[in-house]
Amino acid sequence: MITRQRLAAGICALLATLTAGVAFPAGAVADETDSAASPKVELVLDVSGSMSARDMDGGSRMAAAKQAFNEVLDATPEEVQLGIRTLGANYHGNDRKTGCKDTAQLYPVGTLNRTEAKTAVATLTPTGWTPIGPALLKAADDLNGGDGTRRIVLISDGEDTCQPLDPCEVAREIAAKGIGLTIDTLGLVPDAKTRDQLSCIADATGGTYTSVQHKEELSDRVGQLVDRAADPVVTPVATEGASQCAGAPTLKSGLYKDREEFGKQRFYRVDVNPGQELRASVSVGADRDVNPDYGVLMRAVTVHGREIVRGEGTGNGRTDVISTGLRYPKAESDDDNAPAETVCLQVTNSFSAASGVKTTPGLPLELTVDVVDGPDKASDVASFGLGRGWWLLGALVLTGFVAGLLWGWLSRWRLAVWRTN
């Protein structure tokens, strides 16, 4: 007679075998080492005397920055080479010429040793001047070399005190070199002069400016920017939408960039064959100070203006990018020669500029267009959200079915033994 222990062991062995088949399907091989160049990020921190002000959730700006750095260092992706540069951290005197040279690399750009980096950050004390321009020039040199993405994240609580080396001009000079370096800026004081200068620096290199007044916001935003550096880089293709569908450019599958005026709309055309599906998404960035409560609307309409489907996104001032998307499956046709349908994509935003903010050029817009085989084709299982994982679902269903049969048989056997006894 088969013992209960041996039967249970057999079931476990079978399930283990099935699970192994799910985890390592035939033909599966280990991922090859990513040969792409490592992304580089340098955090540039203002350590001037004003960073001692205690207006960040009851603590000093410096304490908030240290906490943010420690949290970001813990979460930095392994593939990111990260460094830290300071400005205004070492010179205590009043000589402006000397103070405006006060920028130093606290931790070199390279493979991150979290303990060493945190130890270096812990030594910082608010000290001197605010030489933003010189610090940006040095940071650009720190990130020189390699083919990976390069990003500077500047955290400051005030304007550069070392003019006439205008940090905006420095940023434009860096951008003009064509080295693909992006500067993102975070302002810890919401005054207009600081905002204008930091926004100008970010705009010059295609980066973003964010006003931050709370510790958690600072940690979250710096972490987002470091993570963004690790994302694969796809260069958008420049396009120019039209105010009406009739004059709009026809786009193929790809990533596109454009600019859209405040509160205006842009049209783009996409040809969709019978049996295909159009997937489109759009992101509009607030690269300057805007009023809260805004939105973006994407509509797929016919050339005659009839709406097919729409997607909407709204915001309240807590993010600097807002996105939405839509999907439109074009039904199959019995006519093999049926023509493609021209779908008009209409993108409308409801951003409004804050007082005194320039409205030109328009807001940066990124549009993703993907035309694929529709969900009614067996080859496009991904349309149902399964992608190439259909075998995983099948294996799990099979595992459950076999386990159910064996468990039912075991239960019947136990009941028969019980009745015999």
PDB file of N, CA and C in Angstrom, residues 77 265 376 383:
ATOM      1  N   PRO A  77      20.931  53.109  -7.941  1.00  0.00           N
ATOM      2  CA  PRO A  77      21.113  51.876  -8.718  1.00  0.00           C
ATOM      3  C   PRO A  77      22.593  51.517  -8.862  1.00  0.00           C
ATOM      4  N   GLN A 265      -3.533  73.777 -28.329  1.00  0.00           N
ATOM      5  CA  GLN A 265      -3.629  72.392 -28.789  1.00  0.00           C
ATOM      6  C   GLN A 265      -2.707  72.174 -29.980  1.00  0.00           C
ATOM      7  N   ASP A 376      -6.707  40.899 -31.969  1.00  0.00           N
ATOM      8  CA  ASP A 376      -7.382  39.747 -32.537  1.00  0.00           C
ATOM      9  C   ASP A 376      -6.418  38.850 -33.298  1.00  0.00           C
ATOM     10  N   SER A 383      -0.907  42.239 -26.518  1.00  0.00           N
ATOM     11  CA  SER A 383      -2.040  43.151 -26.438  1.00  0.00           C
ATOM     12  C   SER A 383      -2.928  42.856 -25.252  1.00  0.00           C
TER      13      SER A 383
END
